[in-house]
C-alpha cells in the first residue's frame, strides 16, 4: 500500500526546509483538488504532502504597494466574495466563480489553479489580462515575475521544485478597468472549459477609444496565453461592435488550439472568435456603465 | 499512522489514521457514519458533501488530517433531539427523496446555502446545488423543498452558525 506522509507548514521558511529535507518528489498541497485527483489517477505518488494553507504569508486579499495582494492559498470562493476584487477587478471574481462547484471553490485555491498550469485553468486568462505579478520564494530568496511567462508547457510552470508561490499582485493601474471573462463548456456547472477568453481594457469614456488593452485566452494552445495581435489591433482603436468582431477573428487566427475529447480544433477556434467578441463588448458596456 | 482528534457532530473522536486518508474514508470506514455517500470519488457528484466550520466541501477531496481542530457536520448531526432539521423535514414533506443517494449531500448543501442566503430564489438554489448530482428526481422537488425550508429556517439553526 502507498504511504504518504503529511507535514503542515506554519511558515514559508518551513516549506523551504521541508522541500529541501524531502527532496524533489515532495509535493505542496493547497486545496488539494488537483493533487488528490492526480494521486488517485496514479500520476505521481509523493513521499510527502506539505500543507501550505495555514501559512499567514500566503493568505488574504489586501491593498499593497502598487496594487492588490492576493495570497496564493486564497480560495476561489474567497476571491468571488471579496469586496476589493469585486470592485476593482471583477473579471477575476467572475473567473474564480466559474471554477468547479461551490464545494470545490470552498477549498480550491487560486495559487493551485495557476501552479497546476493546465491550459484550461479558469483564472489564468483573467490574471494574464490583469497583468498579475507572481511573487515566488525559493532558497535564494524572493523573485517577482510577470504571469505572462509563468507557464512553461501543459502542466508545467517555471517554478523550480524547491520554490513556493506566495501570491499575486494586481496593478492599481488596471483597478476599475472594463473587464470580462467568458468560458465555454458543455455544461454550465462543474465542467472544464473547451476554451475561454478574458478581456481587460481602459478606454476614453467619451469616444470609446481604447487606451490600454489585454486579451488572454484559455485552452488556445499548450499554455494560457495573451492574444498579442488582437491586443495590438485593439489599442488606440475606437471600440464598437464591428471592431469587436474583427478582433475575434484576429484572436482566433493567432490561437493554437488542438483537438481533444472535449472539442475539435476547428470548433475551439470558432468559439474563441465568439468569446473574444463577447468579452470585448461586455468590457465596453462595463466602461460605459461606469460613466453613466 | 498518525493520531488525531476529529470533532464530528459535536463529539470528539480520537483516531489513528494514515495521513493520506480522506475525510470521507474516515467518516464511513472508521466512524461508521455511512450517511455520507461515496459517488464518484472525484469531486463531481457532491454525494460526499459535509460541512466544515459551516462550509460545504466534498469530503472525498479533503484529507482527514486537515479536518483536525474544525467542526465537522454530517447528515447524522442535523436532527436535534429526534426532531429533523427544517431542511430534512422539507425534503420529506415535498417528496424530494427518491433513491436517497444524493439526499445527504443535497441537504447539507442546502443548509449551508440558507445560512449564507436565507431567502434564495429558484435560480440561486439551482446554482447552489449545481455541484450535487441527482440521478432520480429531475431536481424539481429538491428545489421546491429548499424553497419550503427557506420559509421556516431561521439562520443560525445551531448547525452552520458561527
Ligand atoms: C470536480 C473538479 C472540478 C474542477 N473544475 C475546474 C474548473 O472548472 N476550472 C478550473 O480551472 N479548474 C477546475 N478544477 C481543478 C482545480 O480545482 C483547480 O485547478 C484548483 O484551483 C486547484 O487549486 P488547489 O488549491 O486545489 O490546488 P492543489 O491541488 O493543492 O495544487 C495544484 C498544484 O499546484 C501546486 N501548488 C499549489 N499551491 C502552490 C503554491 N503556493 N506554490 C507552488 N506550488 C503550488 C501543487 O503542488 C500542485 O502541483 C476542478 C477540479 C475538480 C476536482
Ligand atoms: S464522492 Fe465526492 S464528489 Fe462524488
Ligand atoms: S434521489 Fe436518487 S440520486 Fe437523488
Short mmCIF file of C-alpha atoms and ligand atoms in Angstrom, two decimals:
data_model
loop_
_atom_site.label_atom_id
_atom_site.label_comp_id
_atom_site.label_asym_id
_atom_site.label_seq_id
_atom_site.Cartn_x
_atom_site.Cartn_y
_atom_site.Cartn_z
CA UNK A 1 0.00 0.00 0.00
CA UNK A 2 1.16 3.53 -0.70
CA UNK A 3 2.32 5.57 2.23
CA UNK A 4 2.28 9.31 2.01
CA UNK A 5 3.35 11.48 4.92
CA UNK A 6 1.78 14.83 5.67
CA UNK A 7 3.50 17.92 7.04
CA UNK A 8 1.61 21.07 7.90
CA UNK A 9 3.89 24.05 7.33
CA UNK A 10 3.41 27.06 9.63
CA UNK A 11 5.61 29.45 7.64
CA UNK A 12 7.16 29.77 4.19
CA UNK A 13 10.58 29.02 5.71
CA UNK A 14 9.20 25.73 6.99
CA UNK A 15 8.03 24.94 3.46
CA UNK A 16 11.51 25.53 2.05
CA UNK A 17 13.06 23.46 4.85
CA UNK A 18 10.63 20.59 4.24
CA UNK A 19 11.25 20.74 0.49
CA UNK A 20 14.99 20.50 0.97
CA UNK A 21 14.61 17.72 3.55
CA UNK A 22 12.26 15.55 1.45
CA UNK A 23 13.74 16.20 -1.96
CA UNK A 24 12.28 16.83 -5.39
CA UNK A 25 9.39 14.35 -5.19
CA UNK A 26 7.76 16.11 -2.25
CA UNK A 27 4.54 17.82 -3.26
CA UNK A 28 2.98 21.02 -1.97
CA UNK A 29 -0.74 20.75 -1.30
CA UNK A 30 -3.04 23.76 -1.11
CA UNK A 31 -6.72 22.91 -1.60
CA UNK A 32 -5.65 19.53 -2.90
CA UNK A 33 -8.37 19.27 -5.55
CA UNK A 34 -5.79 18.69 -8.28
CA UNK A 35 -3.18 16.92 -6.13
CA UNK A 36 -5.54 14.32 -4.66
CA UNK A 37 -7.01 13.55 -8.08
CA UNK A 38 -3.51 13.25 -9.59
CA UNK A 39 -2.51 10.80 -6.84
CA UNK A 40 -5.74 8.84 -7.27
CA UNK A 41 -5.18 8.62 -11.01
CA UNK A 42 -1.63 7.36 -10.45
CA UNK A 43 0.08 10.38 -11.98
CA UNK A 44 2.52 10.51 -9.06
CA UNK A 45 2.92 9.22 -5.52
CA UNK A 46 4.84 11.74 -3.46
CA UNK A 47 6.60 10.61 -0.27
CA UNK A 48 5.11 13.60 1.50
CA UNK A 49 2.45 16.25 1.08
CA UNK A 50 3.37 19.63 2.51
CA UNK A 51 0.29 21.58 3.56
CA UNK A 52 0.55 25.32 2.94
CA UNK A 53 -2.92 26.70 3.64
CA UNK A 54 -2.21 27.66 7.28
CA UNK A 55 0.67 30.00 6.40
CA UNK A 56 -0.37 33.61 7.12
CA UNK A 57 2.04 34.98 4.49
CA UNK A 58 0.15 33.10 1.75
CA UNK A 59 -3.31 34.18 2.87
CA UNK A 60 -5.55 37.15 2.37
CA UNK A 61 -6.56 39.86 -0.07
CA UNK A 62 -5.31 43.34 0.80
CA UNK A 63 -4.01 46.52 -0.75
CA UNK A 64 -0.24 46.53 -1.05
CA UNK A 65 2.36 48.77 -2.68
CA UNK A 66 1.27 49.36 -6.27
CA UNK A 67 -1.71 47.08 -6.25
CA UNK A 68 -3.85 44.44 -4.64
CA UNK A 69 -2.26 41.42 -2.98
CA UNK A 70 -3.98 38.06 -3.41
CA UNK A 71 -2.36 35.32 -1.37
CA UNK A 72 -1.71 32.03 -3.17
CA UNK A 73 -3.91 29.98 -0.80
CA UNK A 74 -6.94 32.24 -1.20
CA UNK A 75 -9.86 30.01 -2.17
CA UNK A 76 -11.88 30.72 -5.28
CA UNK A 77 -14.87 31.28 -3.01
CA UNK A 78 -12.98 33.96 -1.07
CA UNK A 79 -11.97 35.63 -4.35
CA UNK A 80 -15.59 35.74 -5.54
CA UNK A 81 -16.76 37.21 -2.21
CA UNK A 82 -14.01 39.81 -1.79
CA UNK A 83 -15.39 43.37 -1.98
CA UNK A 84 -11.93 44.58 -3.10
CA UNK A 85 -11.80 42.14 -6.00
CA UNK A 86 -15.42 42.74 -6.97
CA UNK A 87 -14.92 46.46 -7.02
CA UNK A 88 -11.50 46.69 -8.67
CA UNK A 89 -11.03 43.51 -10.70
CA UNK A 90 -14.46 41.96 -11.27
CA UNK A 91 -13.09 39.90 -14.17
CA UNK A 92 -11.14 37.81 -11.66
CA UNK A 93 -14.17 37.28 -9.41
CA UNK A 94 -16.05 36.12 -12.47
CA UNK A 95 -13.30 33.65 -13.43
CA UNK A 96 -12.95 32.20 -9.92
CA UNK A 97 -16.73 31.87 -9.77
CA UNK A 98 -16.63 29.62 -12.84
CA UNK A 99 -14.31 27.02 -11.29
CA UNK A 100 -15.95 23.68 -10.46
CA UNK A 101 -18.77 23.79 -7.94
CA UNK A 102 -19.44 25.63 -4.69
CA UNK A 103 -17.89 22.73 -2.77
CA UNK A 104 -14.77 22.83 -4.96
CA UNK A 105 -14.47 26.63 -4.71
CA UNK A 106 -14.62 26.39 -0.92
CA UNK A 107 -11.28 24.55 -0.87
CA UNK A 108 -9.55 25.01 -4.24
CA UNK A 109 -7.11 27.92 -4.32
CA UNK A 110 -6.12 30.47 -6.91
CA UNK A 111 -2.42 29.61 -6.44
CA UNK A 112 -3.15 25.93 -7.03
CA UNK A 113 -5.07 26.78 -10.19
CA UNK A 114 -2.05 28.68 -11.59
CA UNK A 115 0.71 26.34 -10.34
CA UNK A 116 -1.15 23.36 -11.80
CA UNK A 117 -0.54 25.21 -15.08
CA UNK A 118 -3.03 23.46 -17.33
CA UNK A 119 -4.22 25.36 -20.44
CA UNK A 120 -7.84 25.28 -19.21
CA UNK A 121 -7.22 26.87 -15.77
CA UNK A 122 -10.08 29.35 -15.47
CA UNK A 123 -8.27 32.05 -13.52
CA UNK A 124 -5.26 32.10 -15.87
CA UNK A 125 -6.75 34.26 -18.66
CA UNK A 126 -8.17 36.73 -16.12
CA UNK A 127 -4.87 37.03 -14.24
CA UNK A 128 -2.95 37.37 -17.53
CA UNK A 129 -5.32 40.10 -18.69
CA UNK A 130 -4.83 41.87 -15.36
CA UNK A 131 -1.03 41.86 -15.72
CA UNK A 132 -0.66 39.90 -12.50
CA UNK A 133 2.80 39.64 -10.97
CA UNK A 134 3.65 36.36 -9.28
CA UNK A 135 5.64 36.57 -6.05
CA UNK A 136 7.80 33.50 -5.60
CA UNK A 137 10.06 32.36 -2.76
CA UNK A 138 12.97 29.98 -3.19
CA UNK A 139 16.20 29.08 -1.40
CA UNK A 140 17.87 32.13 -2.96
CA UNK A 141 15.16 34.48 -1.79
CA UNK A 142 12.19 36.20 -3.34
CA UNK A 143 11.60 36.91 -7.00
CA UNK A 144 8.77 38.67 -8.77
CA UNK A 145 7.80 37.60 -12.26
CA UNK A 146 5.02 38.56 -14.62
CA UNK A 147 2.41 35.85 -15.05
CA UNK A 148 2.97 36.22 -18.77
CA UNK A 149 5.92 33.86 -18.96
CA UNK A 150 4.98 31.81 -15.87
CA UNK A 151 3.64 28.86 -17.87
CA UNK A 152 6.25 26.59 -19.42
CA UNK A 153 4.08 23.94 -21.06
CA UNK A 154 0.96 21.90 -20.37
CA UNK A 155 1.03 21.20 -16.62
CA UNK A 156 4.39 22.93 -16.18
CA UNK A 157 5.30 26.32 -14.77
CA UNK A 158 8.69 27.99 -14.48
CA UNK A 159 8.70 27.34 -10.72
CA UNK A 160 11.54 25.11 -9.61
CA UNK A 161 10.77 22.08 -7.42
CA UNK A 162 12.07 23.95 -4.37
CA UNK A 163 10.10 27.15 -4.95
CA UNK A 164 6.83 28.35 -3.50
CA UNK A 165 4.30 30.76 -4.96
CA UNK A 166 3.42 33.32 -2.28
CA UNK A 167 0.72 35.20 -4.17
CA UNK A 168 -0.10 37.72 -6.86
CA UNK A 169 -0.15 41.49 -7.09
CA UNK A 170 -2.70 43.05 -9.44
CA UNK A 171 -1.66 46.56 -10.54
CA UNK A 172 -3.55 49.64 -9.32
CA UNK A 173 -3.30 50.90 -12.91
CA UNK A 174 -5.97 48.41 -14.02
CA UNK A 175 -8.26 48.76 -10.99
CA UNK A 176 -11.75 49.57 -12.25
CA UNK A 177 -10.84 48.92 -15.90
CA UNK A 178 -13.51 47.32 -18.06
CA UNK A 179 -13.23 43.58 -17.92
CA UNK A 180 -14.99 40.38 -18.80
CA UNK A 181 -14.30 36.63 -18.77
CA UNK A 182 -16.18 34.14 -20.91
CA UNK A 183 -15.89 30.39 -20.52
CA UNK A 184 -17.32 27.93 -22.99
CA UNK A 185 -18.12 24.45 -21.72
CA UNK A 186 -20.64 21.70 -22.40
CA UNK A 187 -22.34 22.10 -19.04
CA UNK A 188 -22.79 25.39 -17.25
CA UNK A 189 -21.62 23.96 -13.95
CA UNK A 190 -18.79 21.66 -12.94
CA UNK A 191 -17.22 21.45 -16.33
CA UNK A 192 -13.78 22.10 -17.74
CA UNK A 193 -13.72 24.73 -20.46
CA UNK A 194 -13.48 23.99 -24.15
CA UNK A 195 -11.98 27.46 -24.37
CA UNK A 196 -12.07 30.76 -22.52
CA UNK A 197 -11.31 34.43 -23.11
CA UNK A 198 -10.63 37.33 -20.77
CA UNK A 199 -10.50 40.97 -21.78
CA UNK A 200 -9.39 43.95 -19.71
CA UNK A 201 -9.43 47.36 -21.32
CA UNK A 202 -9.38 51.02 -20.45
CA UNK A 203 -10.99 53.45 -22.87
CA UNK A 204 -11.82 57.10 -23.13
CA UNK A 205 -15.37 57.19 -21.77
CA UNK A 206 -16.24 59.89 -24.30
CA UNK A 207 -15.33 58.44 -27.69
CA UNK A 208 -14.60 54.85 -26.53
CA UNK A 209 -11.06 54.98 -27.87
CA UNK A 210 -9.10 52.18 -26.29
CA UNK A 211 -6.18 53.33 -24.15
CA UNK A 212 -4.85 50.04 -22.88
CA UNK A 213 -5.90 46.50 -23.79
CA UNK A 214 -5.25 42.96 -22.66
CA UNK A 215 -6.81 39.88 -24.25
CA UNK A 216 -5.93 36.45 -22.88
CA UNK A 217 -7.09 33.02 -24.00
CA UNK A 218 -7.58 29.70 -22.25
CA UNK A 219 -7.18 26.32 -23.99
CA UNK A 220 -5.95 28.07 -27.10
CA UNK A 221 -2.53 26.47 -27.08
CA UNK A 222 -0.24 24.48 -24.79
CA UNK A 223 -0.41 27.22 -22.13
CA UNK A 224 -2.82 30.05 -21.28
CA UNK A 225 -1.62 32.97 -23.39
CA UNK A 226 -2.15 36.56 -24.44
CA UNK A 227 -3.58 37.27 -27.90
CA UNK A 228 -0.85 39.68 -28.95
CA UNK A 229 -2.10 40.50 -32.46
CA UNK A 230 -5.65 41.17 -31.28
CA UNK A 231 -4.33 43.32 -28.42
CA UNK A 232 -2.23 45.37 -30.83
CA UNK A 233 -5.22 45.93 -33.10
CA UNK A 234 -7.38 46.99 -30.16
CA UNK A 235 -5.01 49.53 -28.67
CA UNK A 236 -5.83 53.05 -29.87
CA UNK A 237 -8.88 51.95 -31.86
CA UNK A 238 -12.46 53.06 -31.26
CA UNK A 239 -14.23 50.14 -29.62
CA UNK A 240 -17.52 49.18 -31.26
CA UNK A 241 -19.27 46.05 -32.41
CA UNK A 242 -17.56 45.95 -35.78
CA UNK A 243 -14.12 46.18 -34.19
CA UNK A 244 -15.06 43.52 -31.63
CA UNK A 245 -15.99 41.11 -34.45
CA UNK A 246 -12.73 41.84 -36.24
CA UNK A 247 -10.71 41.28 -33.04
CA UNK A 248 -12.50 37.96 -32.53
CA UNK A 249 -11.29 36.89 -35.97
CA UNK A 250 -7.73 38.06 -35.27
CA UNK A 251 -7.60 36.25 -31.92
CA UNK A 252 -8.99 33.06 -33.47
CA UNK A 253 -6.37 33.21 -36.20
CA UNK A 254 -3.48 33.55 -33.76
CA UNK A 255 -4.84 30.92 -31.35
CA UNK A 256 -3.25 27.46 -31.43
CA UNK A 257 -5.96 25.16 -30.07
CA UNK A 258 -5.89 21.43 -30.63
CA UNK A 259 -8.41 18.66 -30.92
CA UNK A 260 -9.19 16.71 -27.76
CA UNK A 261 -12.08 14.63 -26.47
CA UNK A 262 -13.78 17.85 -25.36
CA UNK A 263 -13.77 19.71 -28.69
CA UNK A 264 -12.11 19.87 -32.09
CA UNK A 265 -9.53 22.43 -33.03
CA UNK A 266 -11.90 23.96 -35.59
CA UNK A 267 -14.76 24.28 -33.13
CA UNK A 268 -12.50 25.81 -30.49
CA UNK A 269 -11.22 28.35 -32.98
CA UNK A 270 -14.76 29.38 -33.92
CA UNK A 271 -15.72 29.70 -30.28
CA UNK A 272 -12.64 31.74 -29.44
CA UNK A 273 -13.80 34.21 -32.09
CA UNK A 274 -17.22 34.41 -30.45
CA UNK A 275 -15.91 34.61 -26.86
CA UNK A 276 -13.40 37.37 -27.62
CA UNK A 277 -16.09 39.43 -29.32
CA UNK A 278 -18.50 38.97 -26.42
CA UNK A 279 -15.85 39.74 -23.83
CA UNK A 280 -14.84 42.96 -25.59
CA UNK A 281 -18.45 44.14 -25.87
CA UNK A 282 -19.04 43.31 -22.19
CA UNK A 283 -15.91 45.18 -21.16
CA UNK A 284 -17.10 48.15 -23.20
CA UNK A 285 -20.53 48.03 -21.59
CA UNK A 286 -18.77 47.94 -18.23
CA UNK A 287 -16.87 51.14 -19.11
CA UNK A 288 -19.99 52.89 -20.40
CA UNK A 289 -21.92 51.72 -17.33
CA UNK A 290 -19.27 53.17 -15.03
CA UNK A 291 -19.66 56.52 -16.81
CA UNK A 292 -23.43 56.80 -16.60
CA UNK B 1 -0.23 6.09 11.44
CA UNK B 2 -0.96 9.44 12.98
CA UNK B 3 -3.16 10.20 15.97
CA UNK B 4 -5.73 12.94 15.51
CA UNK B 5 -8.89 14.22 17.17
CA UNK B 6 -11.87 14.89 14.94
CA UNK B 7 -14.87 16.86 16.09
CA UNK B 8 -17.82 15.34 14.29
CA UNK B 9 -21.39 16.40 15.05
CA UNK B 10 -20.26 17.95 18.32
CA UNK B 11 -18.40 14.89 19.56
CA UNK B 12 -14.63 14.42 19.76
CA UNK B 13 -13.17 11.20 18.37
CA UNK B 14 -9.56 10.12 18.91
CA UNK B 15 -8.39 8.18 15.89
CA UNK B 16 -5.33 6.60 14.37
CA UNK B 17 -5.24 7.42 10.68
CA UNK B 18 -2.95 7.31 7.68
CA UNK B 19 -2.09 10.87 6.63
CA UNK B 20 -3.40 10.36 3.10
CA UNK B 21 -6.84 9.09 4.12
CA UNK B 22 -9.70 11.28 3.00
CA UNK B 23 -12.27 12.61 5.41
CA UNK B 24 -14.88 10.59 3.51
CA UNK B 25 -12.99 7.36 4.14
CA UNK B 26 -12.54 8.10 7.84
CA UNK B 27 -16.19 9.07 8.34
CA UNK B 28 -17.52 5.95 6.64
CA UNK B 29 -14.94 3.29 7.49
CA UNK B 30 -13.63 4.39 10.89
CA UNK B 31 -16.60 6.20 12.41
CA UNK B 32 -19.38 4.20 10.74
CA UNK B 33 -21.06 7.44 9.68
CA UNK B 34 -22.28 5.96 6.42
CA UNK B 35 -24.86 8.67 5.76
CA UNK B 36 -22.11 10.47 3.86
CA UNK B 37 -22.05 8.78 0.45
CA UNK B 38 -19.30 7.99 -2.00
CA UNK B 39 -20.49 8.54 -5.54
CA UNK B 40 -17.68 9.48 -7.90
CA UNK B 41 -14.74 9.91 -5.53
CA UNK B 42 -13.64 12.70 -7.86
CA UNK B 43 -15.36 15.93 -6.78
CA UNK B 44 -18.06 15.69 -9.43
CA UNK B 45 -21.22 14.44 -7.71
CA UNK B 46 -21.48 16.09 -4.28
CA UNK B 47 -22.79 12.91 -2.59
CA UNK B 48 -19.92 13.17 -0.10
CA UNK B 49 -20.72 16.77 0.92
CA UNK B 50 -20.18 17.58 4.60
CA UNK B 51 -19.88 20.88 6.46
CA UNK B 52 -16.54 22.01 7.83
CA UNK B 53 -16.89 25.07 10.05
CA UNK B 54 -20.22 25.61 8.31
CA UNK B 55 -18.83 25.40 4.75
CA UNK B 56 -19.91 22.70 2.33
CA UNK B 57 -16.99 20.70 0.94
CA UNK B 58 -16.50 17.41 -0.90
CA UNK B 59 -15.14 15.03 1.74
CA UNK B 60 -13.71 12.77 -1.00
CA UNK B 61 -11.22 15.53 -1.85
CA UNK B 62 -10.33 16.55 1.69
CA UNK B 63 -7.66 14.92 3.81
CA UNK B 64 -8.80 13.86 7.26
CA UNK B 65 -5.60 15.26 8.82
CA UNK B 66 -6.67 18.71 7.71
CA UNK B 67 -10.01 18.45 9.49
CA UNK B 68 -8.41 18.45 12.91
CA UNK B 69 -9.49 21.36 15.09
CA UNK B 70 -12.52 22.09 12.93
CA UNK B 71 -16.20 21.37 13.38
CA UNK B 72 -17.44 18.70 11.01
CA UNK B 73 -21.17 18.20 10.49
CA UNK B 74 -22.51 15.18 8.62
CA UNK B 75 -26.10 14.29 7.83
CA UNK B 76 -26.25 12.31 11.09
CA UNK B 77 -25.67 15.53 13.03
CA UNK B 78 -28.56 17.59 11.70
CA UNK B 79 -31.54 16.24 13.62
CA UNK B 80 -31.71 17.53 17.18
CA UNK B 81 -33.38 15.51 19.97
CA UNK B 82 -35.14 13.31 17.47
CA UNK B 83 -36.50 16.27 15.52
CA UNK B 84 -35.49 16.61 11.89
CA UNK B 85 -33.73 19.75 10.75
CA UNK B 86 -36.15 22.01 8.83
CA UNK B 87 -34.35 21.24 5.56
CA UNK B 88 -34.69 17.50 6.17
CA UNK B 89 -38.35 17.94 7.09
CA UNK B 90 -38.97 19.94 3.92
CA UNK B 91 -37.39 17.18 1.78
CA UNK B 92 -39.79 14.71 3.41
CA UNK B 93 -42.84 16.97 3.12
CA UNK B 94 -42.26 17.79 -0.55
CA UNK B 95 -41.25 14.27 -1.54
CA UNK B 96 -37.79 15.31 -2.74
CA UNK B 97 -36.23 11.93 -1.95
CA UNK B 98 -36.32 9.00 -4.35
CA UNK B 99 -33.42 6.55 -4.04
CA UNK B 100 -31.91 8.90 -1.45
CA UNK B 101 -28.29 8.56 -2.52
CA UNK B 102 -27.85 12.27 -3.26
CA UNK B 103 -30.00 13.40 -0.34
CA UNK B 104 -27.43 13.77 2.46
CA UNK B 105 -25.21 15.91 0.23
CA UNK B 106 -28.15 17.91 -1.10
CA UNK B 107 -29.49 18.58 2.38
CA UNK B 108 -26.12 19.71 3.73
CA UNK B 109 -25.51 21.96 0.74
CA UNK B 110 -28.99 23.43 1.26
CA UNK B 111 -28.25 24.02 4.95
CA UNK B 112 -25.07 25.91 4.08
CA UNK B 113 -26.85 27.87 1.36
CA UNK B 114 -29.59 29.02 3.72
CA UNK B 115 -27.01 30.10 6.27
CA UNK B 116 -25.37 32.31 3.60
CA UNK B 117 -28.55 33.39 1.87
CA UNK B 118 -31.74 32.80 3.89
CA UNK B 119 -34.06 33.78 1.03
CA UNK B 120 -32.63 32.35 -2.20
CA UNK B 121 -34.73 32.41 -5.35
CA UNK B 122 -35.13 29.33 -7.56
CA UNK B 123 -32.20 30.31 -9.80
CA UNK B 124 -29.91 30.82 -6.83
CA UNK B 125 -30.97 27.44 -5.46
CA UNK B 126 -30.27 25.72 -8.77
CA UNK B 127 -26.84 27.35 -8.98
CA UNK B 128 -26.10 26.45 -5.38
CA UNK B 129 -26.81 22.75 -5.88
CA UNK B 130 -25.06 22.53 -9.24
CA UNK B 131 -22.27 20.55 -7.58
CA UNK B 132 -24.75 17.91 -6.38
CA UNK B 133 -25.95 15.37 -8.92
CA UNK B 134 -29.29 13.60 -8.58
CA UNK B 135 -29.97 10.73 -10.97
CA UNK B 136 -33.63 10.29 -9.91
CA UNK B 137 -35.72 13.36 -9.21
CA UNK B 138 -35.04 15.80 -12.02
CA UNK B 139 -34.34 18.37 -9.28
CA UNK B 140 -37.79 19.99 -9.35
CA UNK B 141 -38.86 18.64 -5.95
CA UNK B 142 -35.45 19.31 -4.48
CA UNK B 143 -35.65 22.98 -5.44
CA UNK B 144 -39.19 23.11 -4.04
CA UNK B 145 -38.03 21.54 -0.78
CA UNK B 146 -35.27 24.11 -0.37
CA UNK B 147 -37.74 26.91 -1.11
CA UNK B 148 -40.05 25.49 1.54
CA UNK B 149 -37.23 25.16 4.04
CA UNK B 150 -36.22 28.77 3.39
CA UNK B 151 -39.62 29.78 4.69
CA UNK B 152 -39.00 28.28 8.11
CA UNK B 153 -35.26 28.00 8.56
CA UNK B 154 -34.12 30.75 10.79
CA UNK B 155 -30.41 31.22 10.10
CA UNK B 156 -28.20 30.00 12.86
CA UNK B 157 -30.25 26.91 13.47
CA UNK B 158 -27.35 25.68 15.54
CA UNK B 159 -25.73 23.91 12.62
CA UNK B 160 -23.88 26.30 10.41
CA UNK B 161 -23.85 29.33 12.64
CA UNK B 162 -20.56 30.90 13.62
C1 LIG C 1 -14.51 18.24 -9.72
C2 LIG C 1 -13.48 19.25 -10.13
C3 LIG C 1 -13.85 20.31 -10.95
C4 LIG C 1 -12.91 21.27 -11.34
N1 LIG C 1 -13.32 22.29 -12.14
C5 LIG C 1 -12.42 23.22 -12.54
C6 LIG C 1 -12.83 24.31 -13.37
O1 LIG C 1 -14.00 24.44 -13.74
N2 LIG C 1 -11.88 25.20 -13.75
C7 LIG C 1 -10.58 25.11 -13.35
O2 LIG C 1 -9.77 25.94 -13.72
N3 LIG C 1 -10.17 24.09 -12.56
C8 LIG C 1 -11.06 23.14 -12.15
N4 LIG C 1 -10.64 22.10 -11.35
C9 LIG C 1 -9.24 21.98 -10.98
C10 LIG C 1 -8.85 22.54 -9.60
O3 LIG C 1 -9.95 22.57 -8.73
C11 LIG C 1 -8.28 23.95 -9.72
O4 LIG C 1 -7.15 23.94 -10.55
C12 LIG C 1 -7.88 24.49 -8.34
O5 LIG C 1 -7.79 25.89 -8.36
C13 LIG C 1 -6.59 23.92 -7.81
O6 LIG C 1 -6.33 24.50 -6.56
P1 LIG C 1 -5.92 23.63 -5.28
O7 LIG C 1 -5.69 24.56 -4.18
O8 LIG C 1 -6.91 22.56 -5.06
O9 LIG C 1 -4.55 23.02 -5.83
P2 LIG C 1 -3.71 21.78 -5.32
O10 LIG C 1 -4.33 20.53 -5.82
O11 LIG C 1 -3.44 21.88 -3.86
O12 LIG C 1 -2.35 22.07 -6.11
C14 LIG C 1 -2.27 22.06 -7.52
C15 LIG C 1 -0.80 22.07 -7.96
O13 LIG C 1 -0.18 23.30 -7.64
C16 LIG C 1 0.88 23.14 -6.73
N5 LIG C 1 0.77 24.25 -5.80
C17 LIG C 1 -0.35 24.63 -5.13
N6 LIG C 1 -0.12 25.77 -4.44
C18 LIG C 1 1.17 26.11 -4.69
C19 LIG C 1 2.00 27.21 -4.26
N7 LIG C 1 1.53 28.18 -3.45
N8 LIG C 1 3.29 27.25 -4.70
C20 LIG C 1 3.76 26.28 -5.52
N9 LIG C 1 3.03 25.24 -5.96
C21 LIG C 1 1.74 25.15 -5.54
C22 LIG C 1 0.68 21.77 -6.11
O14 LIG C 1 1.90 21.20 -5.68
C23 LIG C 1 0.06 21.03 -7.26
O15 LIG C 1 1.04 20.60 -8.16
C24 LIG C 1 -11.58 21.14 -10.92
C25 LIG C 1 -11.20 20.08 -10.08
C26 LIG C 1 -12.13 19.14 -9.69
C27 LIG C 1 -11.71 18.01 -8.79
S1 LIG C 2 -17.95 11.31 -3.98
FE1 LIG C 2 -17.14 13.24 -3.55
S2 LIG C 2 -17.97 14.48 -5.08
FE2 LIG C 2 -18.61 12.49 -5.69
S1 LIG C 3 -32.86 10.75 -5.15
FE1 LIG C 3 -31.70 9.24 -6.19
S2 LIG C 3 -29.91 10.34 -6.69
FE2 LIG C 3 -31.19 11.88 -5.96
#
